[in-house]
CSV table of C-alpha atoms in Angstrom, one decimal:
chain,number,residue,atom,x,y,z
A,2,MET,CA,0.0,0.0,0.0
A,3,SER,CA,1.4,3.4,-0.9
A,4,ASN,CA,2.1,6.2,1.6
A,5,LYS,CA,-0.6,8.3,-0.2
A,6,SER,CA,-3.3,5.7,0.3
A,7,SER,CA,-2.2,5.0,3.9
A,8,ASN,CA,-2.5,8.7,4.7
A,9,GLN,CA,-6.0,8.8,3.2
A,10,MET,CA,-7.0,5.9,5.5
A,11,TRP,CA,-5.6,7.7,8.5
A,12,GLY,CA,-7.8,10.7,7.6
A,13,GLY,CA,-7.2,14.5,7.5
A,14,ARG,CA,-6.0,14.9,11.0
A,15,PHE,CA,-2.9,12.7,10.3
A,16,ALA,CA,-2.5,13.6,6.7
A,17,ALA,CA,1.2,14.5,7.4
A,18,GLY,CA,1.9,10.7,7.8
A,19,PRO,CA,3.6,8.6,10.5
A,20,ASP,CA,5.4,11.5,12.1
A,21,ALA,CA,2.1,13.2,13.0
A,22,ILE,CA,0.7,10.0,14.4
A,23,MET,CA,3.8,9.3,16.5
A,24,GLU,CA,3.8,12.9,17.9
A,25,ALA,CA,0.1,12.7,18.7
A,26,ILE,CA,0.3,9.3,20.6
A,27,ASN,CA,3.6,10.1,22.3
A,28,ALA,CA,3.0,13.7,23.5
A,29,SER,CA,1.5,14.2,26.9
A,30,ILE,CA,1.8,18.0,27.2
A,31,GLY,CA,-1.9,18.3,26.5
A,32,PHE,CA,-2.6,17.0,30.0
A,33,ASP,CA,0.6,16.8,32.0
A,34,GLN,CA,1.0,20.6,31.9
A,35,ARG,CA,-1.1,20.4,35.1
A,36,LEU,CA,2.1,19.1,36.8
A,37,ALA,CA,4.0,22.3,36.1
A,38,ALA,CA,4.1,23.5,39.7
A,39,GLN,CA,5.2,20.1,41.0
A,40,ASP,CA,7.7,19.7,38.2
A,41,ILE,CA,9.3,23.0,39.0
A,42,ALA,CA,9.3,22.3,42.8
A,43,GLY,CA,11.1,19.0,42.1
A,44,SER,CA,13.6,20.7,39.9
A,45,GLN,CA,14.3,23.5,42.5
A,46,ALA,CA,15.0,20.9,45.1
A,47,HIS,CA,17.2,18.8,42.8
A,48,ALA,CA,19.3,21.8,41.7
A,49,ALA,CA,19.7,22.9,45.3
A,50,MET,CA,20.9,19.4,46.3
A,51,LEU,CA,23.3,19.3,43.3
A,52,ALA,CA,24.9,22.5,44.5
A,53,ALA,CA,25.0,21.4,48.1
A,54,GLN,CA,26.9,18.2,47.0
A,55,ASP,CA,29.3,20.3,44.8
A,56,ILE,CA,27.9,18.5,41.7
A,57,ILE,CA,27.1,21.8,40.1
A,58,SER,CA,28.3,25.3,41.0
A,59,ASP,CA,26.4,27.6,43.3
A,60,SER,CA,26.1,30.2,40.5
A,61,ASP,CA,24.6,27.7,38.1
A,62,ALA,CA,22.1,26.6,40.9
A,63,ASP,CA,21.2,30.2,41.5
A,64,ALA,CA,20.6,30.8,37.8
A,65,ILE,CA,18.5,27.7,37.6
A,66,ARG,CA,16.5,28.7,40.7
A,67,LYS,CA,15.7,32.2,39.3
A,68,GLY,CA,15.0,30.9,35.8
A,69,LEU,CA,12.6,28.3,37.1
A,70,PHE,CA,10.7,31.0,39.1
A,71,THR,CA,10.4,32.9,35.8
A,72,VAL,CA,9.1,29.9,34.0
A,73,LEU,CA,6.5,29.2,36.8
A,74,SER,CA,5.4,32.8,36.7
A,75,GLU,CA,4.9,32.6,32.9
A,76,ILE,CA,2.9,29.4,33.2
A,77,GLN,CA,0.7,30.8,36.0
A,78,GLY,CA,0.2,34.0,34.1
A,79,GLY,CA,-0.9,32.2,31.0
A,80,GLU,CA,2.0,33.5,28.9
A,81,PHE,CA,3.8,30.2,28.4
A,82,GLN,CA,3.7,28.6,25.0
A,83,PHE,CA,3.5,24.8,25.4
A,84,SER,CA,4.9,22.8,22.5
A,85,THR,CA,3.6,19.3,21.5
A,86,ALA,CA,7.0,18.7,19.8
A,87,LEU,CA,8.6,18.9,23.2
A,88,GLU,CA,6.4,16.0,24.3
A,89,ASP,CA,5.8,16.7,28.0
A,90,ILE,CA,5.9,19.2,30.8
A,91,HIS,CA,9.5,18.3,31.7
A,92,MET,CA,11.0,19.1,28.3
A,93,ASN,CA,8.8,22.2,27.9
A,94,VAL,CA,10.1,23.6,31.2
A,95,GLU,CA,13.7,22.7,30.5
A,96,ALA,CA,13.6,24.2,26.9
A,97,ARG,CA,12.2,27.4,28.2
A,98,LEU,CA,14.7,27.5,31.0
A,99,LYS,CA,17.5,27.2,28.5
A,100,GLU,CA,16.1,30.2,26.5
A,101,ILE,CA,16.1,32.2,29.7
A,102,ILE,CA,19.4,31.3,31.4
A,103,GLY,CA,21.4,29.6,28.7
A,104,GLU,CA,24.1,27.0,29.4
A,105,PRO,CA,23.4,26.4,33.1
A,106,ALA,CA,20.0,25.0,32.2
A,107,GLY,CA,21.8,22.0,30.7
A,108,ARG,CA,23.2,21.1,34.1
A,109,LEU,CA,19.8,20.7,35.8
A,110,HIS,CA,19.2,17.2,34.5
A,111,THR,CA,22.5,15.9,36.0
A,112,ALA,CA,21.9,12.7,38.1
A,113,ARG,CA,18.2,12.7,37.1
A,114,SER,CA,16.0,10.9,34.5
A,115,ARG,CA,12.6,11.8,33.3
A,116,ASN,CA,11.5,8.5,34.9
A,117,ASP,CA,12.2,9.6,38.5
A,118,GLN,CA,11.2,13.1,37.6
A,119,VAL,CA,7.7,12.2,36.5
A,120,ALA,CA,7.3,9.7,39.4
A,121,THR,CA,8.0,12.6,41.8
A,122,ASP,CA,5.8,15.0,40.0
A,123,VAL,CA,2.8,12.7,39.9
A,124,ARG,CA,3.3,11.7,43.6
A,125,LEU,CA,3.5,15.4,44.6
A,126,TRP,CA,0.3,16.1,42.6
A,127,VAL,CA,-1.6,13.2,44.2
A,128,ARG,CA,-0.5,14.2,47.6
A,129,ASP,CA,-2.0,17.7,47.0
A,130,GLN,CA,-5.3,16.0,46.0
A,131,LEU,CA,-5.3,13.9,49.1
A,132,ASP,CA,-4.9,17.1,51.2
A,133,ALA,CA,-7.8,18.7,49.2
A,134,ALA,CA,-9.9,15.6,49.8
A,135,ASP,CA,-9.0,15.7,53.5
A,136,GLN,CA,-10.3,19.3,53.8
A,137,ALA,CA,-13.4,18.6,51.7
A,138,LEU,CA,-14.4,15.5,53.7
A,139,THR,CA,-13.8,17.3,57.0
A,140,SER,CA,-16.1,20.1,55.9
A,141,LEU,CA,-18.8,17.6,54.7
A,142,ILE,CA,-18.6,15.7,58.0
A,143,SER,CA,-19.0,19.0,59.9
A,144,GLY,CA,-22.1,19.9,57.9
A,145,LEU,CA,-23.6,16.4,58.6
A,146,LEU,CA,-22.9,16.9,62.3
A,147,THR,CA,-24.8,20.2,62.2
A,148,GLN,CA,-27.8,18.5,60.6
A,149,ALA,CA,-27.6,15.6,63.1
A,150,GLU,CA,-27.5,17.9,66.1
A,151,ALA,CA,-30.5,19.9,64.9
A,152,GLY,CA,-32.6,16.8,64.4
A,153,ALA,CA,-31.2,14.4,67.0
A,154,GLY,CA,-34.7,13.7,68.3
A,155,TRP,CA,-36.7,14.0,65.1
A,156,VAL,CA,-38.4,10.7,64.2
A,157,MET,CA,-38.3,9.4,60.7
A,158,PRO,CA,-38.7,5.9,59.1
A,159,GLY,CA,-35.8,3.7,58.9
A,160,PHE,CA,-35.9,1.5,55.7
A,161,THR,CA,-34.8,-1.9,54.6
A,162,HIS,CA,-35.5,-2.8,50.9
A,163,LEU,CA,-36.7,0.8,50.7
A,164,GLN,CA,-39.7,-0.2,52.8
A,165,THR,CA,-40.6,1.1,56.2
A,166,ALA,CA,-38.7,-1.0,58.8
A,167,GLN,CA,-38.4,0.7,62.2
A,168,PRO,CA,-38.5,4.3,63.4
A,169,VAL,CA,-35.1,6.0,63.6
A,170,THR,CA,-34.1,9.7,64.1
A,171,TRP,CA,-32.9,12.2,61.5
A,172,GLY,CA,-29.8,12.6,63.6
A,173,HIS,CA,-29.1,8.9,63.6
A,174,HIS,CA,-29.5,8.8,59.8
A,175,MET,CA,-27.1,11.8,59.3
A,176,MET,CA,-24.6,10.1,61.7
A,177,ALA,CA,-24.6,7.0,59.5
A,178,TYR,CA,-23.0,9.1,56.8
A,179,VAL,CA,-20.6,10.7,59.2
A,180,GLU,CA,-19.3,7.2,59.9
A,181,MET,CA,-19.1,6.4,56.2
A,182,PHE,CA,-17.3,9.6,55.3
A,183,SER,CA,-15.0,9.4,58.3
A,184,ARG,CA,-13.8,6.0,57.0
A,185,ASP,CA,-13.1,7.7,53.7
A,186,LEU,CA,-11.2,10.4,55.6
A,187,GLY,CA,-9.2,7.6,57.3
A,188,ARG,CA,-8.4,6.1,54.0
A,189,VAL,CA,-7.2,9.5,52.7
A,190,ARG,CA,-4.9,9.9,55.6
A,191,ASP,CA,-3.6,6.4,55.5
A,192,ALA,CA,-2.9,6.7,51.8
A,193,ARG,CA,-1.1,10.0,52.3
A,194,ALA,CA,1.2,8.5,55.0
A,195,ARG,CA,1.9,5.5,52.9
A,196,MET,CA,2.8,7.3,49.6
A,197,ASN,CA,4.9,10.1,51.2
A,198,GLU,CA,8.2,8.7,50.0
A,199,CYS,CA,10.4,10.4,47.4
A,200,PRO,CA,11.4,8.7,44.1
A,201,LEU,CA,13.7,11.5,43.1
A,202,GLY,CA,17.3,10.3,42.8
A,203,ALA,CA,16.3,6.8,41.5
A,204,ALA,CA,17.3,8.2,38.0
A,205,ALA,CA,16.3,6.0,35.1
A,206,LEU,CA,16.0,2.8,37.1
A,207,ALA,CA,19.3,1.9,38.8
A,208,GLY,CA,20.3,5.0,40.8
A,209,THR,CA,23.2,7.2,39.8
A,210,SER,CA,27.0,7.3,40.2
A,211,PHE,CA,26.9,11.0,41.3
A,212,PRO,CA,27.2,11.6,45.0
A,213,ILE,CA,23.6,12.8,45.5
A,214,ASP,CA,21.9,13.3,48.8
A,215,ARG,CA,18.4,11.8,48.5
A,216,ASP,CA,17.5,12.7,52.0
A,217,TYR,CA,18.0,16.3,51.1
A,218,THR,CA,15.6,16.3,48.2
A,219,ALA,CA,13.1,14.2,50.1
A,220,GLN,CA,13.1,16.7,53.0
A,221,ALA,CA,12.9,19.7,50.7
A,222,LEU,CA,9.8,18.3,49.0
A,223,GLY,CA,8.1,17.4,52.3
A,224,PHE,CA,8.5,13.6,51.9
A,225,ASP,CA,9.2,11.5,55.0
A,226,ARG,CA,12.0,9.6,53.3
A,227,PRO,CA,13.4,8.6,49.9
A,228,MET,CA,12.1,5.4,48.3
A,229,ALA,CA,14.4,2.5,49.2
A,230,ASN,CA,14.6,0.7,45.8
A,231,SER,CA,15.3,2.5,42.5
A,232,LEU,CA,13.5,0.0,40.4
A,233,ASP,CA,10.3,0.3,42.5
A,234,ALA,CA,10.7,4.1,42.7
A,235,VAL,CA,10.3,4.7,38.9
A,236,SER,CA,7.8,1.9,38.2
A,237,ASP,CA,5.5,2.3,41.3
A,238,ARG,CA,2.0,3.6,40.7
A,239,ASP,CA,0.4,2.0,43.8
A,240,PHE,CA,-0.1,5.5,45.3
A,241,ALA,CA,-2.2,6.5,42.3
A,242,LEU,CA,-4.1,3.3,42.4
A,243,GLU,CA,-4.7,3.7,46.1
A,244,PHE,CA,-6.0,7.2,45.5
A,245,LEU,CA,-8.3,6.0,42.8
A,246,SER,CA,-9.5,3.1,45.1
A,247,LEU,CA,-10.3,5.4,48.0
A,248,ALA,CA,-11.9,7.9,45.5
A,249,SER,CA,-14.1,5.1,44.2
A,250,ILE,CA,-15.3,4.1,47.7
A,251,CYS,CA,-15.9,7.7,48.7
A,252,ALA,CA,-17.8,8.4,45.4
A,253,MET,CA,-19.9,5.4,46.1
A,254,HIS,CA,-20.8,6.8,49.5
A,255,LEU,CA,-21.6,10.2,47.9
A,256,SER,CA,-23.8,8.4,45.4
A,257,ARG,CA,-25.7,6.5,48.0
A,258,PHE,CA,-26.5,9.8,49.8
A,259,ALA,CA,-27.3,11.5,46.5
A,260,GLU,CA,-29.8,8.8,45.7
A,261,GLU,CA,-31.5,9.3,49.1
A,262,LEU,CA,-31.7,13.1,48.5
A,263,VAL,CA,-33.2,12.5,45.1
A,264,ILE,CA,-35.9,10.3,46.7
A,265,TRP,CA,-36.4,12.4,49.8
A,266,SER,CA,-36.9,15.6,47.8
A,267,SER,CA,-39.6,14.1,45.6
A,268,ALA,CA,-43.2,15.1,45.9
A,269,GLN,CA,-44.0,11.6,47.1
A,270,PHE,CA,-41.6,11.8,50.1
A,271,ARG,CA,-41.1,15.5,50.9
A,272,PHE,CA,-38.6,14.6,53.5
A,273,VAL,CA,-36.2,17.4,52.5
A,274,SER,CA,-36.2,20.6,50.5
A,275,LEU,CA,-33.0,21.3,48.6
A,276,SER,CA,-32.0,24.9,48.1
A,277,ASP,CA,-32.3,26.6,44.7
A,278,ARG,CA,-28.5,26.8,44.6
A,279,PHE,CA,-28.4,23.0,44.0
A,280,SER,CA,-31.6,22.5,42.1
A,281,THR,CA,-32.9,23.5,38.6
A,282,GLY,CA,-36.3,24.0,37.1
A,283,SER,CA,-37.9,22.3,34.1
A,284,SER,CA,-38.0,23.9,30.7
A,285,ILE,CA,-41.7,22.9,30.3
A,286,MET,CA,-43.1,22.0,33.7
A,287,PRO,CA,-43.3,25.1,36.0
A,288,GLN,CA,-43.9,23.0,39.1
A,289,LYS,CA,-40.7,21.1,38.9
A,290,LYS,CA,-37.7,21.5,41.1
A,291,ASN,CA,-35.1,19.0,40.0
A,292,PRO,CA,-32.3,17.8,42.3
A,293,ASP,CA,-29.7,18.1,39.5
A,294,ALA,CA,-26.7,18.4,41.8
A,295,ALA,CA,-27.5,15.1,43.5
A,296,GLU,CA,-28.2,13.4,40.2
A,297,LEU,CA,-24.8,14.6,38.8
A,298,ILE,CA,-23.0,13.4,41.9
A,299,ARG,CA,-24.7,10.0,41.5
A,300,ALA,CA,-23.5,9.9,37.8
A,301,LYS,CA,-19.9,10.9,38.5
A,302,VAL,CA,-19.2,7.6,40.3
A,303,GLY,CA,-19.0,5.9,36.9
A,304,ARG,CA,-16.1,7.9,35.6
A,305,ILE,CA,-14.2,7.6,38.9
A,306,PHE,CA,-14.8,3.8,39.0
A,307,GLY,CA,-13.7,3.7,35.3
A,308,ALA,CA,-10.5,5.6,36.0
A,309,HIS,CA,-9.6,3.0,38.7
A,310,VAL,CA,-10.2,0.1,36.5
A,311,ALA,CA,-8.4,1.7,33.6
A,312,LEU,CA,-5.2,2.3,35.5
A,313,MET,CA,-5.4,-1.2,37.0
A,314,MET,CA,-5.5,-2.6,33.4
A,315,VAL,CA,-2.5,-0.4,32.4
A,316,MET,CA,-0.4,-1.6,35.3
A,317,LYS,CA,-1.3,-5.3,35.4
A,318,GLY,CA,1.1,-6.6,32.8
A,319,LEU,CA,4.1,-4.3,33.0
A,320,PRO,CA,7.5,-5.7,33.8
A,321,LEU,CA,10.0,-3.6,35.8
A,322,ALA,CA,10.9,-0.9,35.5
A,323,TYR,CA,9.4,2.0,33.4
A,324,SER,CA,7.2,1.5,30.3
A,325,LYS,CA,5.6,4.2,28.3
A,326,ASP,CA,2.2,2.7,29.1
A,327,MET,CA,2.5,4.4,32.5
A,328,GLN,CA,2.0,7.8,30.7
A,329,GLU,CA,-1.7,6.7,30.8
A,330,ASP,CA,-1.8,7.2,34.6
A,331,LYS,CA,-2.2,10.9,34.5
A,332,GLU,CA,-5.5,11.5,32.7
A,333,GLN,CA,-7.2,8.9,34.8
A,334,VAL,CA,-6.0,10.4,38.1
A,335,PHE,CA,-6.6,14.0,37.0
A,336,ASP,CA,-10.2,13.2,35.9
A,337,ALA,CA,-11.0,11.2,39.0
A,338,ALA,CA,-9.6,13.9,41.3
A,339,ASP,CA,-11.4,16.7,39.6
A,340,HIS,CA,-14.7,15.0,39.9
A,341,LEU,CA,-14.3,13.7,43.4
A,342,ILE,CA,-13.4,17.1,44.8
A,343,LEU,CA,-16.3,18.7,42.9
A,344,ALA,CA,-18.7,16.1,44.1
A,345,LEU,CA,-17.6,16.5,47.7
A,346,ALA,CA,-18.0,20.3,47.4
A,347,ALA,CA,-21.5,19.9,45.9
A,348,MET,CA,-22.6,17.4,48.6
A,349,ASP,CA,-21.2,19.7,51.3
A,350,GLY,CA,-23.3,22.6,49.9
A,351,MET,CA,-26.5,20.5,49.6
A,352,VAL,CA,-26.1,19.2,53.2
A,353,ARG,CA,-25.6,22.7,54.6
A,354,ASP,CA,-28.5,24.2,52.7
A,355,MET,CA,-31.1,21.4,52.9
A,356,GLN,CA,-34.1,21.7,55.2
A,357,ALA,CA,-35.6,18.6,56.7
A,358,ASN,CA,-39.4,18.5,56.8
A,359,GLN,CA,-39.9,17.4,60.4
A,360,GLU,CA,-43.7,17.0,60.0
A,361,ALA,CA,-43.4,14.8,56.9
A,362,LEU,CA,-40.6,12.7,58.5
A,363,ALA,CA,-42.8,12.1,61.6
A,364,ALA,CA,-45.9,11.2,59.6
A,365,ALA,CA,-43.9,8.7,57.6
A,366,ALA,CA,-42.2,7.3,60.7
A,367,GLY,CA,-45.5,6.1,62.1
A,368,SER,CA,-46.7,4.4,58.9
A,369,GLY,CA,-46.1,1.0,57.6
A,370,PHE,CA,-46.4,-0.8,61.0
A,371,SER,CA,-43.0,0.6,61.9
A,372,THR,CA,-43.4,-0.3,65.6
A,373,ALA,CA,-44.1,-4.0,64.9
A,374,THR,CA,-40.7,-5.0,66.2
A,375,ASP,CA,-41.3,-3.0,69.4
A,376,LEU,CA,-44.5,-5.0,69.9
A,377,ALA,CA,-42.7,-8.3,69.4
A,378,ASP,CA,-40.0,-7.2,71.9
A,379,TRP,CA,-42.7,-6.2,74.4
A,380,LEU,CA,-44.2,-9.6,74.1
A,381,VAL,CA,-40.8,-11.2,74.8
A,382,ARG,CA,-40.0,-8.9,77.8
A,383,THR,CA,-43.4,-8.6,79.4
A,384,LEU,CA,-45.0,-12.0,78.7
A,385,ASN,CA,-41.8,-14.0,78.6
A,386,MET,CA,-42.8,-15.3,75.2
A,387,PRO,CA,-40.2,-16.9,72.9
A,388,PHE,CA,-39.2,-14.5,70.2
A,389,ARG,CA,-40.4,-16.7,67.4
A,390,ASP,CA,-43.9,-17.0,69.0
A,391,ALA,CA,-43.9,-13.2,69.6
A,392,HIS,CA,-43.0,-12.8,65.9
A,393,HIS,CA,-46.0,-14.9,65.0
A,394,VAL,CA,-48.4,-13.0,67.3
A,395,THR,CA,-47.2,-9.7,66.0
A,396,GLY,CA,-47.7,-10.8,62.4
A,397,ALA,CA,-51.3,-11.7,63.2
A,398,LEU,CA,-51.8,-8.3,64.8
A,399,VAL,CA,-50.4,-6.6,61.7
A,400,ALA,CA,-52.7,-8.6,59.5
A,401,LEU,CA,-55.6,-7.5,61.7
A,402,ALA,CA,-54.6,-3.9,61.4
A,403,GLU,CA,-54.4,-4.2,57.7
A,404,LYS,CA,-57.9,-5.7,57.6
A,405,ARG,CA,-59.1,-2.7,59.7
A,406,SER,CA,-57.2,-0.3,57.5
A,407,CYS,CA,-55.4,1.2,60.5
A,408,ASP,CA,-52.0,1.1,62.1
A,409,LEU,CA,-51.0,-0.9,65.2
A,410,PRO,CA,-51.4,1.9,67.8
A,411,GLU,CA,-55.0,2.3,66.5
A,412,LEU,CA,-56.1,-1.2,67.4
A,413,SER,CA,-58.1,-1.4,70.6
A,414,LEU,CA,-56.9,-3.5,73.5
A,415,ALA,CA,-59.8,-5.9,72.8
A,416,ASP,CA,-58.6,-6.3,69.2
A,417,MET,CA,-55.2,-7.2,70.5
A,418,GLN,CA,-56.5,-9.6,73.2
A,419,SER,CA,-58.5,-11.3,70.5
A,420,VAL,CA,-55.1,-12.4,69.1
A,421,HIS,CA,-53.5,-13.1,72.5
A,422,SER,CA,-55.4,-12.7,75.7
A,423,ALA,CA,-52.4,-11.9,77.9
A,424,ILE,CA,-51.7,-8.6,76.2
A,425,THR,CA,-52.3,-5.6,78.6
A,426,GLU,CA,-52.8,-1.9,78.2
A,427,ASP,CA,-49.1,-1.4,78.8
A,428,VAL,CA,-48.4,-2.5,75.2
A,429,PHE,CA,-49.4,0.9,74.0
A,430,SER,CA,-46.4,2.4,75.7
A,431,VAL,CA,-44.1,0.9,73.1
A,432,LEU,CA,-46.2,1.5,70.0
A,433,GLY,CA,-45.6,5.2,69.6
A,434,VAL,CA,-42.6,6.1,67.4
A,435,GLU,CA,-41.2,8.5,69.9
A,436,ASN,CA,-41.2,5.7,72.5
A,437,SER,CA,-39.7,3.3,70.0
A,438,VAL,CA,-36.7,5.5,69.2
A,439,ALA,CA,-36.2,6.4,72.8
A,440,SER,CA,-36.0,2.8,73.8
A,441,ARG,CA,-33.1,2.0,71.4
A,442,VAL,CA,-30.4,2.9,73.9
A,443,SER,CA,-27.8,0.2,73.0
A,444,PHE,CA,-24.5,1.6,71.9
A,445,GLY,CA,-24.8,2.9,68.3
A,446,GLY,CA,-28.6,2.9,68.6
A,447,THR,CA,-31.0,5.5,67.4
A,448,ALA,CA,-32.1,6.8,70.8
A,449,PRO,CA,-31.5,10.6,70.9
A,450,GLU,CA,-29.2,10.3,73.9
A,451,GLN,CA,-27.0,7.9,71.9
A,452,VAL,CA,-27.1,10.2,68.8
A,453,ARG,CA,-26.1,13.2,70.9
A,454,ALA,CA,-23.2,11.2,72.5
A,455,GLN,CA,-21.9,10.3,69.0
A,456,ILE,CA,-22.2,13.8,67.8
A,457,ALA,CA,-20.1,15.0,70.8
A,458,ASN,CA,-17.6,12.3,70.2
A,459,TRP,CA,-17.1,13.3,66.6
A,460,LYS,CA,-16.9,17.0,67.4
A,461,GLY,CA,-14.2,16.2,69.8
A,462,ARG,CA,-12.3,14.0,67.4
A,463,LEU,CA,-12.4,16.6,64.6
A,464,ALA,CA,-12.0,19.6,66.9
A,465,ILE,CA,-15.2,21.1,65.5
């Protein structure tokens, strides 16, 4: 096949032929320019270390330092011209540095490879995202605690299979998400501690013959220590995978809550009102107030899960040490981080703005025979009935209430005694939803006193 016909098959975008295709598939500057601040920070630390070790002169190091500040200021000011021909952020920065300071720029890459350079840059970037996630999760948990404290004693239905199960409190429900997001926060902090080792100085894969000081650069960049194996240092992306894993779990928690907010804000439930800041109207139906922010949070889980799976697939077959496949780590991590932080901010805003409808919550709490378990427990405690027998008696009473089109508390004592003669007036003390939630005093239960104790505990732990 001729080159002309091949070019036609590739289409207009690659009409220039194989060189254009190779440049397009090889270049990463279109996305890794986001690493500019981290790349320049790594280079600043590396140059300072080279000078401290007498590998380059102090004057060259000073020129490099000043030149890199100029490059960073150009990038941050939007004046920098990125070049696809220079492939990546590292070569773009180095080329511009040479234009600014001349010959000393060529000494910057002494005792360093793009392999350990990119590993350091991405690690620094992910560490920044972990810090951002820490702040976002802490703020979200604080908002949930505020909601829980306001409604520690408000009754609402607890669900299993999305059907009324037992009464709980609004505060208890909010605190369930505090627990979930606190585990996400723990994963963020664990991951940050585990990944805080510095690859810089591993060079291409085997270290370097220059007398570098890896502790110097690690400390300068805020790492706890240098990575102990040069092969691992340039080929490890566990830290990125762990970030994507914890992001996926956190996004799943966000999605679960978002699903509840979609349901709760519907006309059929009316449990909550979401603010106009996080809702939209319909283009045709004037009565509609759509929970778009919650729905979009729910949707973003897919792309975060996808990023995790995609990078796992990239890494699963790679021999040591570096392979170009690993260039595919950045877009996945960038996209997942962007959408996780955005989803956390949106959920935080919704939680702080939403108004619970206490009246609708209470009405729903008493429907669907929600105190049936309390009745069964009363039969066990008061009449010393085996639980399985109590379960059977309660089921018969529920059936009777259904037949009478009423709820359990609305049955008369005579109705109840028609099912079991030993039932007394005292049974009505457990059939109210307020009494039901107040009785759940076991640790972690829904009783308001337990909820308030957990709120105080979390406020203390987070110093809120």
